[in-house]
CSV table of C-alpha atoms and ligand atoms in Angstrom, one decimal:
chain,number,residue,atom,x,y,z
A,107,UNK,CA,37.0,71.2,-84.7
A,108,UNK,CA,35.9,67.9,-85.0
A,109,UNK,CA,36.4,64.2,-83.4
A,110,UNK,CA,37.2,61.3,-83.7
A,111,UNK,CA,36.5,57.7,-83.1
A,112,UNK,CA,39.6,56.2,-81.3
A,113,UNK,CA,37.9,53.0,-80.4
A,114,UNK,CA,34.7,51.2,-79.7
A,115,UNK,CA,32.9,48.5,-77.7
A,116,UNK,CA,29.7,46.0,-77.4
A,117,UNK,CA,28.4,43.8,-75.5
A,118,UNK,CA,25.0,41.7,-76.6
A,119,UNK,CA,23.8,39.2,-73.7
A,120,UNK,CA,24.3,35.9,-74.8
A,121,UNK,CA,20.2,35.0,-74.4
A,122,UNK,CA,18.3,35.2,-78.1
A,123,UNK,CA,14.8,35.3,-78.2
A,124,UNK,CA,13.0,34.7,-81.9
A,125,UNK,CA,9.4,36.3,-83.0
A,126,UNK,CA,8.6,32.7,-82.4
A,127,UNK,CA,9.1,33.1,-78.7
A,128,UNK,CA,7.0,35.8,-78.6
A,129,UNK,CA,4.4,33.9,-80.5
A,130,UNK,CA,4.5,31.2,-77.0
A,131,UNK,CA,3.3,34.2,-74.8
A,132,UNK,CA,1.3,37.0,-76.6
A,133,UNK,CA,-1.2,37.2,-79.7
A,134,UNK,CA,1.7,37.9,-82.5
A,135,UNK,CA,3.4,36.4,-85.0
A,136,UNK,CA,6.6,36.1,-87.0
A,137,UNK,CA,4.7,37.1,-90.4
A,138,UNK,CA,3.5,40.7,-88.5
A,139,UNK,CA,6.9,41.3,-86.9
A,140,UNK,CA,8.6,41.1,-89.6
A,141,UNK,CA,6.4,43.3,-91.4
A,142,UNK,CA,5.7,46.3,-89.4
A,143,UNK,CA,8.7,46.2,-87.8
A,144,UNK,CA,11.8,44.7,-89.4
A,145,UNK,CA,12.5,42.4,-86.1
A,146,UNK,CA,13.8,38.8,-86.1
A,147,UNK,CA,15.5,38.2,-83.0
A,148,UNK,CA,16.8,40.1,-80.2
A,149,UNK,CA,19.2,39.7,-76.9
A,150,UNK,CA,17.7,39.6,-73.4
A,151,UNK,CA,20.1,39.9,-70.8
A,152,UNK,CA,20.0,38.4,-67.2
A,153,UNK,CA,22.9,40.3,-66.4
A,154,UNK,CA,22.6,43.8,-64.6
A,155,UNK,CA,22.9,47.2,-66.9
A,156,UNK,CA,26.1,47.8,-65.7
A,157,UNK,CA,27.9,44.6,-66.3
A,158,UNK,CA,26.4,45.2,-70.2
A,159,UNK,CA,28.3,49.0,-69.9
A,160,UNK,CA,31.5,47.8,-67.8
A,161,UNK,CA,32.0,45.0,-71.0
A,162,UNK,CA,31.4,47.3,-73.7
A,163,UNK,CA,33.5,50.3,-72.0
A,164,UNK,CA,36.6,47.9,-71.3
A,165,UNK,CA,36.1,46.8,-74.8
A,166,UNK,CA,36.3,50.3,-76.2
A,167,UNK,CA,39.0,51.5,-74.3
A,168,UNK,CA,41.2,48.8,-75.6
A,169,UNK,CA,40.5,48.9,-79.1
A,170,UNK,CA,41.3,52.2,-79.1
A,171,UNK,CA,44.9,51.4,-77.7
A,172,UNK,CA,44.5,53.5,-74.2
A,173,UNK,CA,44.5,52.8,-70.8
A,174,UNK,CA,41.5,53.6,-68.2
A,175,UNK,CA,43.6,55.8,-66.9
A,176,UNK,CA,43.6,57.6,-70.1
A,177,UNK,CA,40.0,58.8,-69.8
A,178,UNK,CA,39.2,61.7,-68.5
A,179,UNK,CA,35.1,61.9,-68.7
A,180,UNK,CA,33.0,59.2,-69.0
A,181,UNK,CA,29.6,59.8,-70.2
A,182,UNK,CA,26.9,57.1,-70.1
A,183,UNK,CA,23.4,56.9,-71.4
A,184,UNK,CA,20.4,54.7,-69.8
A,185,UNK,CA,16.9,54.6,-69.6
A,186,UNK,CA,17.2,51.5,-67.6
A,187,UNK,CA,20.1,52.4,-64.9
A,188,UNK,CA,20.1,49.6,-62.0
A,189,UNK,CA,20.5,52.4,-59.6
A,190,UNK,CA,18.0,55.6,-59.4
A,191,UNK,CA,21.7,56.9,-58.0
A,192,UNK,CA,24.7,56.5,-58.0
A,193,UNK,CA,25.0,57.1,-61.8
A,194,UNK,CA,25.8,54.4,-64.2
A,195,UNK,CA,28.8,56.5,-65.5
A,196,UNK,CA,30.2,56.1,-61.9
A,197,UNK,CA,29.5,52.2,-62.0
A,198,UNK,CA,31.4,52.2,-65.4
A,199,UNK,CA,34.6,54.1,-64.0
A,200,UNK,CA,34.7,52.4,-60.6
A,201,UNK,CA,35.0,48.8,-62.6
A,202,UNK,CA,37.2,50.1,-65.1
A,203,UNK,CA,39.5,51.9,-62.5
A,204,UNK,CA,39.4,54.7,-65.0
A,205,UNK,CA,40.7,56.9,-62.0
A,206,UNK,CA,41.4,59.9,-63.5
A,207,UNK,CA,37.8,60.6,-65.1
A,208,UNK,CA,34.5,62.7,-64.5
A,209,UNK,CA,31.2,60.4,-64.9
A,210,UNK,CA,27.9,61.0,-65.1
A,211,UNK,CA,24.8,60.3,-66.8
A,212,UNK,CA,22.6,61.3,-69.9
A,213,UNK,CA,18.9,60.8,-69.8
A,214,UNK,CA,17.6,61.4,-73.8
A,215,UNK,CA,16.3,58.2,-74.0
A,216,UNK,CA,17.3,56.3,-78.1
A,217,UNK,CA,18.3,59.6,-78.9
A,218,UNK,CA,20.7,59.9,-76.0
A,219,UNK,CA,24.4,58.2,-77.8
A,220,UNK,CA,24.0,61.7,-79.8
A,221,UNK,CA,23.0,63.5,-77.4
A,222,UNK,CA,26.6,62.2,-75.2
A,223,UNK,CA,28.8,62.8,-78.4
A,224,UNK,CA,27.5,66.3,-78.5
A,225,UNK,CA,28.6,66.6,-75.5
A,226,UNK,CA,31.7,64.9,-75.7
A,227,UNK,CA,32.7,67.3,-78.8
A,228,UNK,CA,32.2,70.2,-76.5
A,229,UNK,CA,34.1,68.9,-73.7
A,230,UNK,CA,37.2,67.9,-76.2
A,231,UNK,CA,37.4,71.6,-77.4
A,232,UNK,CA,37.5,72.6,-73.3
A,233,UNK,CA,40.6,70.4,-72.5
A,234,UNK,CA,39.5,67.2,-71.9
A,235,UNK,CA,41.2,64.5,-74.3
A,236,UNK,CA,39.7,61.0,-74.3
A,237,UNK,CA,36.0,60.4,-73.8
A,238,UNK,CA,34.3,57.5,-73.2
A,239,UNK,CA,30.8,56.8,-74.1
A,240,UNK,CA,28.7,54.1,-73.0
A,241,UNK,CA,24.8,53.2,-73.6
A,242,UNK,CA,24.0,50.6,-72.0
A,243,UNK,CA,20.2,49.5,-71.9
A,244,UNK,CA,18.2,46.5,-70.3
A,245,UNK,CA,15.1,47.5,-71.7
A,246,UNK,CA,13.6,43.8,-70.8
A,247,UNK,CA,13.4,45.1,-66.9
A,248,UNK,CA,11.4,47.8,-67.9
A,249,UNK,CA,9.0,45.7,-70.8
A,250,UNK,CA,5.3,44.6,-69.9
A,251,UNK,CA,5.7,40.9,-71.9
A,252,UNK,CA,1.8,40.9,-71.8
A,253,UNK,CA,1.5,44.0,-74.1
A,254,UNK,CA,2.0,42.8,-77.7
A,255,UNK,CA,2.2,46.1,-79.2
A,256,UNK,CA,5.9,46.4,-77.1
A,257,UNK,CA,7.2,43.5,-75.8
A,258,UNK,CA,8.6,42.2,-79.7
A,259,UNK,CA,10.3,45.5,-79.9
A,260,UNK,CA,12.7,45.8,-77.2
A,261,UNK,CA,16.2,44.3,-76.6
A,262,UNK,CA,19.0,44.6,-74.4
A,263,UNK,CA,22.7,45.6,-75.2
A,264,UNK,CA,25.6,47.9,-74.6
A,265,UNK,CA,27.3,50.0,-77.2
A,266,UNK,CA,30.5,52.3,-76.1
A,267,UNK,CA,33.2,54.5,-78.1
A,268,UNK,CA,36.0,56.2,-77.0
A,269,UNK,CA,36.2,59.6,-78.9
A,270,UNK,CA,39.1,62.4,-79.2
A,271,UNK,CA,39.6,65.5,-80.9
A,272,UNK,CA,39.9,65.6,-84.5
A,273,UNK,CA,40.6,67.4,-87.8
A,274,UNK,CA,37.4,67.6,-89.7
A,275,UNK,CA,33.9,69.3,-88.3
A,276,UNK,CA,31.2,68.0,-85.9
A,277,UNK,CA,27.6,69.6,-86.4
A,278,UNK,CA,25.0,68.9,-84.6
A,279,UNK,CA,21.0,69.4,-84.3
A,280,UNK,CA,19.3,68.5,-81.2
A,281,UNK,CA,15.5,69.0,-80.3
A,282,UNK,CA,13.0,68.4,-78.0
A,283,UNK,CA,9.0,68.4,-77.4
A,284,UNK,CA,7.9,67.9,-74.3
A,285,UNK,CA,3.9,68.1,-75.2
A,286,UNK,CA,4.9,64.5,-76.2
A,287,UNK,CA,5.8,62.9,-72.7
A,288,UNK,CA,2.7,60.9,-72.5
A,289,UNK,CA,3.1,59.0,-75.8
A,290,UNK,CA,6.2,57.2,-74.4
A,291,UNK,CA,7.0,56.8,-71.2
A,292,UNK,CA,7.9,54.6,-68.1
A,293,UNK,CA,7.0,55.2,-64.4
A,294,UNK,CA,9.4,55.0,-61.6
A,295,UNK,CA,8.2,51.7,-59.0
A,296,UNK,CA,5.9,53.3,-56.3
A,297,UNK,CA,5.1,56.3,-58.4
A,298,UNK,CA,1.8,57.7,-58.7
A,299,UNK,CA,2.2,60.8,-59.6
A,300,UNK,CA,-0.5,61.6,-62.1
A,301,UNK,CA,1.1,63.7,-64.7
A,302,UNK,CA,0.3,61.5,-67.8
A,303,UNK,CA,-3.6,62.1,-67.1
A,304,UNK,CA,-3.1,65.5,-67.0
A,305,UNK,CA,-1.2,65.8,-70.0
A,306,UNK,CA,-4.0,63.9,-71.8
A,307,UNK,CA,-6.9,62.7,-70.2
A,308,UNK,CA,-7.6,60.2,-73.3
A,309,UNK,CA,-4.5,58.5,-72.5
A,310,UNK,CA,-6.1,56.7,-69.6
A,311,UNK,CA,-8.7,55.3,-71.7
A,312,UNK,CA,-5.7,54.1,-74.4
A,313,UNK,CA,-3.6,52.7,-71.4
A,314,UNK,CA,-6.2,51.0,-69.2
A,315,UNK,CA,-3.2,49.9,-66.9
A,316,UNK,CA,-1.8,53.5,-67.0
A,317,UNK,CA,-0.8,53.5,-63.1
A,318,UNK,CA,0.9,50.5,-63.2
A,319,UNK,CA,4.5,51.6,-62.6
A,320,UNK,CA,7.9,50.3,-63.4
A,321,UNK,CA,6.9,49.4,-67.0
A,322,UNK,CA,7.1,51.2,-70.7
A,323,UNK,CA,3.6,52.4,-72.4
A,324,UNK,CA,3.8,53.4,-75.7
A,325,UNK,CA,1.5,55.0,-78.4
A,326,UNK,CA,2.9,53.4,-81.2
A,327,UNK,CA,1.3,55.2,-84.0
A,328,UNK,CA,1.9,58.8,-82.7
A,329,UNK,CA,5.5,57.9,-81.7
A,330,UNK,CA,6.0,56.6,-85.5
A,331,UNK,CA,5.0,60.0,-87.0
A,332,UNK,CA,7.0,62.4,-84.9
A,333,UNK,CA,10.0,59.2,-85.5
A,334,UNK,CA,10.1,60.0,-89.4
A,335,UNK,CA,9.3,64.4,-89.5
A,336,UNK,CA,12.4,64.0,-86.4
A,337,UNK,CA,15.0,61.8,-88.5
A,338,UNK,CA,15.2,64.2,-91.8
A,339,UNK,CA,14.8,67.2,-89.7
A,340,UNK,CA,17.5,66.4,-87.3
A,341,UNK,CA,19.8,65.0,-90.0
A,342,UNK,CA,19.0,67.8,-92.8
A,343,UNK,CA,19.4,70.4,-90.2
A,344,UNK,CA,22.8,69.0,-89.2
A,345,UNK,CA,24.4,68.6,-93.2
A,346,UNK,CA,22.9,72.3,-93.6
A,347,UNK,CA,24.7,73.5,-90.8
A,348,UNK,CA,27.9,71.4,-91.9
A,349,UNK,CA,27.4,72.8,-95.7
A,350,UNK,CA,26.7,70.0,-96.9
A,351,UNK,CA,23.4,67.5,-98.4
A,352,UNK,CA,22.3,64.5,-97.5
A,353,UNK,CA,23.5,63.0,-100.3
A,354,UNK,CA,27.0,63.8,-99.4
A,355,UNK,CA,26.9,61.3,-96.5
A,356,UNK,CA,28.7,57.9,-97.1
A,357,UNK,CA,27.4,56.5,-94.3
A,358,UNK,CA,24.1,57.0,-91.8
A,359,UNK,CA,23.5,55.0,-88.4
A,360,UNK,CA,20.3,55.5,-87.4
A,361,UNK,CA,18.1,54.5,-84.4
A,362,UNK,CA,17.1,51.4,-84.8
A,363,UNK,CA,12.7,51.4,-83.6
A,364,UNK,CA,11.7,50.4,-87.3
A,365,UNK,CA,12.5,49.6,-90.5
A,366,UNK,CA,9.6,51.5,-91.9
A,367,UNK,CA,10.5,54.7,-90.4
A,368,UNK,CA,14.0,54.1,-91.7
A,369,UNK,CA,12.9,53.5,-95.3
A,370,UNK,CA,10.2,56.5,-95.1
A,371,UNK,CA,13.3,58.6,-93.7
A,372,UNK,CA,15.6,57.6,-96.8
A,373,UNK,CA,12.7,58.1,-99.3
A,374,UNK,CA,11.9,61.5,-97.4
A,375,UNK,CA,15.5,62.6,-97.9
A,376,UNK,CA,15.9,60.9,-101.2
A,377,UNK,CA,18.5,58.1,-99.9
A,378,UNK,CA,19.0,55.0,-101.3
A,379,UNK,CA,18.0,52.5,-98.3
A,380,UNK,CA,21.5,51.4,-98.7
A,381,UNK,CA,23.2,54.2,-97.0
A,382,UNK,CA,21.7,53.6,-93.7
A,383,UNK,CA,23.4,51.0,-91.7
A,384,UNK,CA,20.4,48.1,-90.5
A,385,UNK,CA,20.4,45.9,-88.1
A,386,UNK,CA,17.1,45.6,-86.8
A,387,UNK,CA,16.3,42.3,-87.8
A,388,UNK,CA,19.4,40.9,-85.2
A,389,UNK,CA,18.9,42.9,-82.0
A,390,UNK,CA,15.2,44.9,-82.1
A,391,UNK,CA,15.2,48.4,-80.5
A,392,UNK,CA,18.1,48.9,-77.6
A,393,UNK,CA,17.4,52.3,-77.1
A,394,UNK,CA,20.4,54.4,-76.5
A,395,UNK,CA,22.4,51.3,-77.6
A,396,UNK,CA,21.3,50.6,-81.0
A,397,UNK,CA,23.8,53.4,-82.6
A,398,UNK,CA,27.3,52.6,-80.4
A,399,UNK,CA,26.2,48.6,-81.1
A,400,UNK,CA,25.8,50.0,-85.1
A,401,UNK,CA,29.3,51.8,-84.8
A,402,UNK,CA,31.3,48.9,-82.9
A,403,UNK,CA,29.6,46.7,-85.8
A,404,UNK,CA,31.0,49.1,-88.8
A,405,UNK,CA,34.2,49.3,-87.0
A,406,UNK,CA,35.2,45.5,-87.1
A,407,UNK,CA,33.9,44.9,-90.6
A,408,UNK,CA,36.5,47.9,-91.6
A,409,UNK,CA,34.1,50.7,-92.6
A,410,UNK,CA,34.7,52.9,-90.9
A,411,UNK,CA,37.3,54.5,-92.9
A,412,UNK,CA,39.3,58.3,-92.6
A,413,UNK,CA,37.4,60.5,-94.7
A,414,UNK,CA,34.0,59.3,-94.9
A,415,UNK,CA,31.1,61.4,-94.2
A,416,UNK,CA,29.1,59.9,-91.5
A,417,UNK,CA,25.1,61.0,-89.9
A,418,UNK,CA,23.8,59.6,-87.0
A,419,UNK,CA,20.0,60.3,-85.4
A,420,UNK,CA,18.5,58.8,-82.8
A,421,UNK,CA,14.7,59.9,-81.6
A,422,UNK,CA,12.5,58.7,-78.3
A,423,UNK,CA,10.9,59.2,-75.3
A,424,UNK,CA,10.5,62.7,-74.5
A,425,UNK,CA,9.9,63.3,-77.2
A,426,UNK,CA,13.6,64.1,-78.1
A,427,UNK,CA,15.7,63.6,-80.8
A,428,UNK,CA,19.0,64.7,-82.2
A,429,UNK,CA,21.3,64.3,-85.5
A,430,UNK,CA,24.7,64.5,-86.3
A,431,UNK,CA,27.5,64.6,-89.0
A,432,UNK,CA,31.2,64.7,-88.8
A,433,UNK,CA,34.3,63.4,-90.7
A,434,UNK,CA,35.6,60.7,-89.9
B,607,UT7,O1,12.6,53.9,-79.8
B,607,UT7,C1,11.5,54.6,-79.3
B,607,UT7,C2,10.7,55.0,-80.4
B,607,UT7,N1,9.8,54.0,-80.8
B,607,UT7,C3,9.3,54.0,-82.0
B,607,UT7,O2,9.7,54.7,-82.8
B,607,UT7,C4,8.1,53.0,-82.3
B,607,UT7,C5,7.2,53.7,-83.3
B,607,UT7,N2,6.1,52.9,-83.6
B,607,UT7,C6,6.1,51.8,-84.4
B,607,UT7,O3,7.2,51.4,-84.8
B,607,UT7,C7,4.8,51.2,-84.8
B,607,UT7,O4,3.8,52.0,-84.5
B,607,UT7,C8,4.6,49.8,-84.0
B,607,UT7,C9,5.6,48.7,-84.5
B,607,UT7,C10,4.7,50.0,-82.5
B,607,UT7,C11,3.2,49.3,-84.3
B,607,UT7,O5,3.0,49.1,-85.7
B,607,UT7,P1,1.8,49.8,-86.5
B,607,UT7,O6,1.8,49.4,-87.9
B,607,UT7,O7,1.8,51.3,-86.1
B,607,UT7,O8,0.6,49.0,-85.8
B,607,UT7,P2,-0.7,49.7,-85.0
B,607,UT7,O9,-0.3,50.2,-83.6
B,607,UT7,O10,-1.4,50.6,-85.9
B,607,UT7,O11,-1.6,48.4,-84.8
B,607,UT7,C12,-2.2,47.7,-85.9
B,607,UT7,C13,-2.8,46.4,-85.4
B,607,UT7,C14,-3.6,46.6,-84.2
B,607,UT7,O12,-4.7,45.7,-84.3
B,607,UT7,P3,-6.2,46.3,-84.7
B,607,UT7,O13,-6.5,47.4,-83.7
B,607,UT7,O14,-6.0,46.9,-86.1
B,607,UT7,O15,-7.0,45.1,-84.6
B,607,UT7,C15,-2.7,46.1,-83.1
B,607,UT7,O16,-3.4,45.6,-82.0
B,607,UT7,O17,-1.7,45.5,-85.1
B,607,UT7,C16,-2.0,45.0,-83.8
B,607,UT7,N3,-0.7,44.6,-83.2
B,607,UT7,C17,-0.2,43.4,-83.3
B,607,UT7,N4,-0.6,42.3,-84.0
B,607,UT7,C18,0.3,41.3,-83.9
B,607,UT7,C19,0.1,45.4,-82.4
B,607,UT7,N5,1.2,44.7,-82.0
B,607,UT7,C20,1.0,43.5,-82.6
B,607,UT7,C21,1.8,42.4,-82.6
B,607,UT7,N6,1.4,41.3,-83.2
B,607,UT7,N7,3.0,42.3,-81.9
């Protein structure tokens, strides 16, 4: 059994900063942003996480013709949750007064919408019959804006879907290494608890403000490589297990870190750059949001027709990452 995609939802805050901005406050430029990364602009919100997920849920739930009351799980995905608990998802169905639905969260950082639609797949073939997804993410809370090698990455936004049951297949390949933790990461405010410096006592020396919670550190180069071997593994696992090649997907939505591991994924599984749905340059990395934002996007410009064959992967702190293919 497959699913499908009843309706969907975003919401970008309305602030946009440029890579000139970020030229004002840190040793960068436009010309190198551009370049390494893709990025032109991105959203910064001054609005909570879940007033991002509460827009972007409503939003979905209407477009796909239902009412709250009409949900019966609702599954949300944050790295950057205003509360350490109650969970966002319960934020999300409170606001909504989606009354008759189970919430909770997801923690697979940008690999996480995939990680929830997994989910969700299982869930439809156990009874349940409409479920919302929301990834919401205001990864500017959590951003040091005096590290250059971050700060131009990151932006905030909310992606959601509501997804039911449906003909085709849904195949999935979902991964995780763990050895990886210290490359990425974010502490909790007021926690000391030393675990990166075990995990690798160089790390201190590469993150001289290591113990400074509450903000994201992140070895670049070494998340880059396991980005690209984790994109075609996840995705060619998924199309072997669906019977099918790359090739024969119509349509890929991709996390959204870097255009450069996006084009060394499409030359790795001989793609045409094409395929893969970009938009980078407009909103940076969101995290969990960049592949609901991508959907919502395809949705309104009509692409996302019956039929097509669509991949999705999504890789990030963890290290996780996960692919997908279904019918839509
Ligand atoms: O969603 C979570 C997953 N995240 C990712 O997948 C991110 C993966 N990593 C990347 O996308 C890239 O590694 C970055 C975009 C973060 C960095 O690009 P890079 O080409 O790997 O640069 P680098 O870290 O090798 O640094 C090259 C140089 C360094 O200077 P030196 O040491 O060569 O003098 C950096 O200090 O670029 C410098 N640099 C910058 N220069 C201008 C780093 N950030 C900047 C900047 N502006 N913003």
């Amino acid at each position: 059994m497959g699913l499908k995609i009843l309706g969907t939802g975003y919401y970008l805050p309305e602030k946009v900063v440029t890579n000139a901005d970020f030229a004002k406050i840190v040793e960068t430029s436009d010309e190198w942003i551009v370049k390494r990364t893709g990025m032109k602009e991105r959203h910064i919100a001054s609005e909570p996480t879940h007033v991002m997920a509460e827009k972007a849920a409503r939003m979905a739930v209407e477009r796909a013709g239902l009412s709250p009351l009409d949900i019966d799980l609702i599954l949300c995905t944050t790295v950057t949750s205003d509360y350490i608990t109650p969970a966002l998802a319960c934020i999300v169905q409170g606001a909504i007064g989606a009354k008759n639905a189970a919430a909770f969260d997801i923690n697979a950082a940008c690999a996480a919408f995939v990680y929830a639609l997994d989910m969700a797949n299982m869930y439809l073939q156990h009874g349940y019959h409409h479920v919302l997804i929301v990834s919401a993410e205001g990864l500017s809370k959590i951003t040091d804006y005096t590290d250059r090698s971050t700060c131009v990455l990151f932006g905030d936004a909310a992606g959601a879907c509501v997804v039911g049951k449906g003909e085709g297949d849904f195949q999935s390949v979902l991964g995780s290494d763990g050895t990886g933790a210290h490359t990425l990461f974010a502490r909790r405010p007021l926690n000391d608890i030393p675990f990166v410096e075990q995990a690798d006592p160089q790390s201190v020396d590469h993150f001289p403000d290591v113990n400074r919670p509450g903000v994201l550190y992140m070895d670049g180069r070494e998340v880059y490589k396991f980005a690209v071997n984790a994109m075609s593994t996840a995705l060619k696992g998924a199309c072997e297990k669906d019977g099918i090649t790359p090739a024969d997907l119509d349509l890929i939505i991709p996390h959204q870190a870097n255009l450069r591991i996006i084009q060394s994924a499409a030359k790795e599984l001989g793609l045409p750059l094409e395929r893969f749905y970009v938009n980078i340059d407009r909103y940076g990395n969101t995290s969990s949001a960049c592949i609901p934002v991508a959907l919502a996007e395809l949705d309104e410009q009509g692409r996302l027709t019956p039929g097509k064959k669509v991949g999705m992967v999504g890789f990030g702190a963890g290290l996780v990452y996960g692919g997908c293919v279904f019918t839509l």
